[in-house]
mmCIF file of C-alpha atoms and ligand atoms in Angstrom:
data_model
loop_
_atom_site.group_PDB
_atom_site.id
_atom_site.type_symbol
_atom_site.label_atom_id
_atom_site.label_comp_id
_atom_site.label_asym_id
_atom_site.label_seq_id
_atom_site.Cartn_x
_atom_site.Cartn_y
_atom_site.Cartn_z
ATOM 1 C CA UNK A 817 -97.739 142.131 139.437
ATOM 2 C CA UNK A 818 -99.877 139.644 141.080
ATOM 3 C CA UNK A 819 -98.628 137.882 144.383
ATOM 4 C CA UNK A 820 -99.918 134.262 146.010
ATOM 5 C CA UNK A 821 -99.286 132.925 149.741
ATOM 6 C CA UNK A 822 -97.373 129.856 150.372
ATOM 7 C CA UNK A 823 -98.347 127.934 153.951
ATOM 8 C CA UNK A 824 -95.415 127.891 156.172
ATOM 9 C CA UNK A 825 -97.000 127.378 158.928
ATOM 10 C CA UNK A 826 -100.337 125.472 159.176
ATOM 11 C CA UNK A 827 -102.992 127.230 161.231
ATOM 12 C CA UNK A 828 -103.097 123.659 163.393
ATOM 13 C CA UNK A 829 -99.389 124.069 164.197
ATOM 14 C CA UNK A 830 -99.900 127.313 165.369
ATOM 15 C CA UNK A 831 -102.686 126.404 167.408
ATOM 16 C CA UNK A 832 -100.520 123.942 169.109
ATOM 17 C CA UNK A 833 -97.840 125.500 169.456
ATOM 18 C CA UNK A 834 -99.719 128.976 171.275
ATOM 19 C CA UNK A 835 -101.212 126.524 173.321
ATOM 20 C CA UNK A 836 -97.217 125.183 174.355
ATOM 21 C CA UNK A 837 -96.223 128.190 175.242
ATOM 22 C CA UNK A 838 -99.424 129.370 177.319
ATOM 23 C CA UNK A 839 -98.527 126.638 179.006
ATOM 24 C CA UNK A 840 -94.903 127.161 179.810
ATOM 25 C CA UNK A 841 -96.012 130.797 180.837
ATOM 26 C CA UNK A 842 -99.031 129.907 183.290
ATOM 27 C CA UNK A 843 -96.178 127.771 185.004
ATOM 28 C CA UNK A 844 -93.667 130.267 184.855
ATOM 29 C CA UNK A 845 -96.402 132.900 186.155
ATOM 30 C CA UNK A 846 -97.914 130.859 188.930
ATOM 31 C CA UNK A 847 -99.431 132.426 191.974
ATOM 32 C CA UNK A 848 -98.881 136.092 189.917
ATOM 33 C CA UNK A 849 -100.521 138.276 187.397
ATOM 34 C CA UNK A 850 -99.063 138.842 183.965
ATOM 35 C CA UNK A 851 -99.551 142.396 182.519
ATOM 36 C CA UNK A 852 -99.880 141.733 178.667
ATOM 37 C CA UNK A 853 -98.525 144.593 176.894
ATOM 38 C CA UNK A 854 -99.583 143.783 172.995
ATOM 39 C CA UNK A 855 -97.629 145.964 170.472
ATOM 40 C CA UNK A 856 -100.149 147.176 167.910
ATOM 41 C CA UNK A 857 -100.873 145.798 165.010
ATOM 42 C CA UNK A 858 -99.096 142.636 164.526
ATOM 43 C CA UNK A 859 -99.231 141.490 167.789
ATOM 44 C CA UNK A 860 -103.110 141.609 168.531
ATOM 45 C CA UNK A 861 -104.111 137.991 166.925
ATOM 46 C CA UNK A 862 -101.083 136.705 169.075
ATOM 47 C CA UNK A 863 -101.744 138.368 172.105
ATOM 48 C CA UNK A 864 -105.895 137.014 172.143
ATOM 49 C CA UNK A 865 -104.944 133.678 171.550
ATOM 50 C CA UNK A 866 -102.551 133.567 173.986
ATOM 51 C CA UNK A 867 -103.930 135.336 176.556
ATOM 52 C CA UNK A 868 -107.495 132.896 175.798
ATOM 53 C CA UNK A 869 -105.270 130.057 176.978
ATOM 54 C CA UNK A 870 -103.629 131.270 179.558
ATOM 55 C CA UNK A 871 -104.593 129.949 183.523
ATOM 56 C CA UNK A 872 -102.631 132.927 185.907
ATOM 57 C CA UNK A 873 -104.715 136.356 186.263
ATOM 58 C CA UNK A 874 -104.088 138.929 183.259
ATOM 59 C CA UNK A 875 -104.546 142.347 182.883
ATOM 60 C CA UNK A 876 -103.627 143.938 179.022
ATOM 61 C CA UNK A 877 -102.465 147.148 177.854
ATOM 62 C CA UNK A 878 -101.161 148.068 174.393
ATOM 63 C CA UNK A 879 -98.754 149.996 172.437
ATOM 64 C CA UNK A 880 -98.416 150.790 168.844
ATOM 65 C CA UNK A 881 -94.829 151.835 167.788
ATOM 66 C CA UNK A 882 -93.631 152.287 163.891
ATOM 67 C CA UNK A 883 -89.821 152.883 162.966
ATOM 68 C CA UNK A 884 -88.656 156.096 161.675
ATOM 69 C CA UNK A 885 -88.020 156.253 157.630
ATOM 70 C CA UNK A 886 -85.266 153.889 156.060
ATOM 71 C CA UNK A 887 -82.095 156.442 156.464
ATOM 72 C CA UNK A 888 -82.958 157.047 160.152
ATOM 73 C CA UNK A 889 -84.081 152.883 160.624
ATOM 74 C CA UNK A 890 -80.324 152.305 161.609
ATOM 75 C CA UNK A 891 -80.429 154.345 164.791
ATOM 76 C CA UNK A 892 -82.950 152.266 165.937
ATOM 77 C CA UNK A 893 -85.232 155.063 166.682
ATOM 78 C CA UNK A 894 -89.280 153.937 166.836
ATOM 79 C CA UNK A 895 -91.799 156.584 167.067
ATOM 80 C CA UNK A 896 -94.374 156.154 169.527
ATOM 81 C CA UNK A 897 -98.056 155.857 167.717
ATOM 82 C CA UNK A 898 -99.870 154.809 171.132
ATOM 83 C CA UNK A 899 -98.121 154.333 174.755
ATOM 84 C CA UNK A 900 -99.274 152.949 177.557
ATOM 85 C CA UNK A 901 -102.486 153.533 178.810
ATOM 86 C CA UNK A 902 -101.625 151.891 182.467
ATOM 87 C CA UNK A 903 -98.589 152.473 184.906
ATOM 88 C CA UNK A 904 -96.265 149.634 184.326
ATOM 89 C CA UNK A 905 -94.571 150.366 187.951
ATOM 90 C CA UNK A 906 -94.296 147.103 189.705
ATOM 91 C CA UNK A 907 -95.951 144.958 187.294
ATOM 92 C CA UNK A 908 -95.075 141.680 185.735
ATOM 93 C CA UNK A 909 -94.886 143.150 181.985
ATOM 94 C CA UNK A 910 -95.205 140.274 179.531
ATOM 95 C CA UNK A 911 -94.574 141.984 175.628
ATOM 96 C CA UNK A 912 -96.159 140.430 173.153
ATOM 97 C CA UNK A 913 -95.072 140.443 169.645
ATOM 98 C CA UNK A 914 -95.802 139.515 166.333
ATOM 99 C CA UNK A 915 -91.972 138.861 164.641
ATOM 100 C CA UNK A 916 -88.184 139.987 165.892
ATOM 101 C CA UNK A 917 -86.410 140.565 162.367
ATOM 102 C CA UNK A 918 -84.278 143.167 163.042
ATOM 103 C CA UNK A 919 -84.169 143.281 167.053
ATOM 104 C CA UNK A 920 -83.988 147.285 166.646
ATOM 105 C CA UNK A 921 -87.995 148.141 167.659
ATOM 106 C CA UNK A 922 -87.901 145.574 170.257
ATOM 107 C CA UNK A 923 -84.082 147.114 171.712
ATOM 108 C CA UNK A 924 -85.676 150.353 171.587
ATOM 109 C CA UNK A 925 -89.297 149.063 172.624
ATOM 110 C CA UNK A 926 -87.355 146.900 176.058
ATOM 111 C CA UNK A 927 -85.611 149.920 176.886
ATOM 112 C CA UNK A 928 -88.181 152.272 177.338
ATOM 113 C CA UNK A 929 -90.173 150.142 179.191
ATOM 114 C CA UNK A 930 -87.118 149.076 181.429
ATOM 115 C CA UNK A 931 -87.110 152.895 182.934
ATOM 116 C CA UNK A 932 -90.703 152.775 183.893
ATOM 117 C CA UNK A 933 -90.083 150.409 186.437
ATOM 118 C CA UNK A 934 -91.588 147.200 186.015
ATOM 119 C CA UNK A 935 -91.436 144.358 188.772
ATOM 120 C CA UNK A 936 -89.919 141.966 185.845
ATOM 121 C CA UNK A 937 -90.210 142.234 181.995
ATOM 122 C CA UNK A 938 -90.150 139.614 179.455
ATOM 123 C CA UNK A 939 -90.778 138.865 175.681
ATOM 124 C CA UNK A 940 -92.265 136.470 174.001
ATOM 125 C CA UNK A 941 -92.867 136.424 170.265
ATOM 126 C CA UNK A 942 -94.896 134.827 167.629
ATOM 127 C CA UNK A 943 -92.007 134.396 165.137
ATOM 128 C CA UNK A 944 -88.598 135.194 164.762
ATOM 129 C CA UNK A 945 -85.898 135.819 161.915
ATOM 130 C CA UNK A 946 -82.359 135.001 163.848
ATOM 131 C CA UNK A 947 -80.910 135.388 161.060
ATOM 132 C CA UNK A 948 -81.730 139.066 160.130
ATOM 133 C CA UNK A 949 -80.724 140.337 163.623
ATOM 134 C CA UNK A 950 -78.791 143.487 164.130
ATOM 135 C CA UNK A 951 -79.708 144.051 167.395
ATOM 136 C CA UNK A 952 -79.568 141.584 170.403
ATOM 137 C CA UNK A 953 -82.759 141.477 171.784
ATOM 138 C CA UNK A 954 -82.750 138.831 174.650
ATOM 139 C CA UNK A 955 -86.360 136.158 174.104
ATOM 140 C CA UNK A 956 -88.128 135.209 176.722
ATOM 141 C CA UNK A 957 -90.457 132.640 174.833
ATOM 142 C CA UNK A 958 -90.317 132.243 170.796
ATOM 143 C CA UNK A 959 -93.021 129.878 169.327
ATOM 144 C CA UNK A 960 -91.083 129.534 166.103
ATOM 145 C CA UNK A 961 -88.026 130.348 164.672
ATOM 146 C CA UNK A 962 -88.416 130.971 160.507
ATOM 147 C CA UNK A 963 -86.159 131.245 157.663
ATOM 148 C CA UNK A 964 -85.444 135.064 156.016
ATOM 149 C CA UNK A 965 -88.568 134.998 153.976
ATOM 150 C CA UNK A 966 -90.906 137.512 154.152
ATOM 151 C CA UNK A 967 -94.153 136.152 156.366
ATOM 152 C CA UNK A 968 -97.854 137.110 156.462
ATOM 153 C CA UNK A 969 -101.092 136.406 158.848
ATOM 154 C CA UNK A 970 -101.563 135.989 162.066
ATOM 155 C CA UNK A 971 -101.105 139.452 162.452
ATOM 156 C CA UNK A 972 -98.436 140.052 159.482
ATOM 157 C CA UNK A 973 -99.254 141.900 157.015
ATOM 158 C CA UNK A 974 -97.898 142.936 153.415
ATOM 159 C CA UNK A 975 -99.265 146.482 152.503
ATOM 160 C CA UNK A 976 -101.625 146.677 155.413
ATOM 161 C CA UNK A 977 -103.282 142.956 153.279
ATOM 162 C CA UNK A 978 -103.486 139.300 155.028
ATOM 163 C CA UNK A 979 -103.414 140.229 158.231
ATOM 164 C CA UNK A 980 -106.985 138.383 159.016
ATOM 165 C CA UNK A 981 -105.092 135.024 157.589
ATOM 166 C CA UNK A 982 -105.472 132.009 160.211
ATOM 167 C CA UNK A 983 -102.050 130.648 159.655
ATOM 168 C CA UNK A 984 -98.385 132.109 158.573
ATOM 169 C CA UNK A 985 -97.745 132.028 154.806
ATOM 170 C CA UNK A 986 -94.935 133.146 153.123
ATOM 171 C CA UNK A 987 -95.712 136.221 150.296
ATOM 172 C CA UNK A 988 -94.272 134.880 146.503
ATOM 173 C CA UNK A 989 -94.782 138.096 144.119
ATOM 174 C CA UNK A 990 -95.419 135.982 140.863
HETATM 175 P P1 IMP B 173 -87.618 144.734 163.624
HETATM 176 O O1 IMP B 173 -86.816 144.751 162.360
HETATM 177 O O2 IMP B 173 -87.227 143.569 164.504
HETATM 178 O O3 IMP B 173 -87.556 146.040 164.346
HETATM 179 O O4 IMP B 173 -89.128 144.476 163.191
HETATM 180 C C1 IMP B 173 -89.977 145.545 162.924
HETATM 181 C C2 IMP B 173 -91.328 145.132 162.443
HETATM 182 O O5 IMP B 173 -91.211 144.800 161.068
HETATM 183 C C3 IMP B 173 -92.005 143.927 163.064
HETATM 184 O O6 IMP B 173 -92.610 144.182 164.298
HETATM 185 C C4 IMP B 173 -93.030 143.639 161.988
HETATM 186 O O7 IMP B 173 -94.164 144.460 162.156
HETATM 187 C C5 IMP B 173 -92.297 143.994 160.711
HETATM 188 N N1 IMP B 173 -91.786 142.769 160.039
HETATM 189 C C6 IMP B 173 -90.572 142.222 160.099
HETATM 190 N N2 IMP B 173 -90.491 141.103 159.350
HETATM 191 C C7 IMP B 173 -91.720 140.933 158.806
HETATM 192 C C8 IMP B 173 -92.297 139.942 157.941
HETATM 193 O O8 IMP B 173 -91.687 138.949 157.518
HETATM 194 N N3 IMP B 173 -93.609 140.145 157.614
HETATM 195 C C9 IMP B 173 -94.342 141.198 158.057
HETATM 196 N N4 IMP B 173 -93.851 142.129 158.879
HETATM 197 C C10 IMP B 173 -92.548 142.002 159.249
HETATM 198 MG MG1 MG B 174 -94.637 144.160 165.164
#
């Protein structure tokens, strides 16, 4: 079985539309620093371009977090691969992610950064699936809301593949 990748979103409109959003957040950020926390792997191709554009101080840090197996996915349990390398106490944490499908590793993700003390905590996200939520997860800043399809690039992968790919397709297994 072969599979191709349809453009849903054009590398151009992404451009823009990071460079929005950078924009909304070096406003919303003025006169502090914003403590990137990128969660590993999706989110690193995000979090660069972003941060590249953005005008307030930053400082980065990242995590890398993978759900437990299918039967245990509803408990929204997420092991934790990599944690922080830096104190959050105090700091203005901005997460960076690559998609909110579910809402469960985010719910989990929020929570346990929510005890460590942060001066304020927010999320903003590449892409997100409303329509697959099972979790509330509250958005700070969401460049694009998509349809249930199965996305790739950016960051996005299928089977560790098209990760590298400069704009979001959408996987069709032919
Ligand atoms: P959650 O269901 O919101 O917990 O999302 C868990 C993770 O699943 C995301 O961080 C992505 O890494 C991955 N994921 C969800 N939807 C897609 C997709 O359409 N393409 C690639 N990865 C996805
Ligand atoms: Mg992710």
């Amino acid at each position: 079985m072969s599979e191709t990748v349809r453009v849903l979103l054009s590398e151009e409109e992404v451009d823009k539309r990071i460079a929005e959003i950078a924009g909304q957040i070096s406003r919303d950020y003025e006169g502090r620093q914003v403590h990137m926390l990128c969660v590993l792997k999706g989110g690193v191709f995000f979090t660069c371009e972003l941060s590249k554009r953005l005008t307030v101080p930053v400082s980065m840090d990242f995590m890398c977090v993978s759900s437990y197996g299918a039967d245990t996915k509803s408990s929204g349990v997420v092991k934790i691969v990599k944690d922080l390398d830096h104190s959050i106490k105090g700091k203005d944490v901005l997460v960076v992610e690559d998609i909110v499908d579910s809402g469960r590793t985010l719910n989990y993700l929020l929570e346990y950064l929510k005890n460590q003390e942060p001066k304020s905590l927010r999320l903003c996200t590449l892409l997100d699936k409303p329509d697959r939520r099972v979790v509330n997860v509250e958005v700070d800043y969401t460049c694009f809301h998509i349809p249930d399809e199965f996305v790739v690039g950016y960051g996005l992968d299928y089977a560790q593949k098209y990760r590298n790919l400069p704009y979001i397709g959408v996987v069709e297994l032919d």
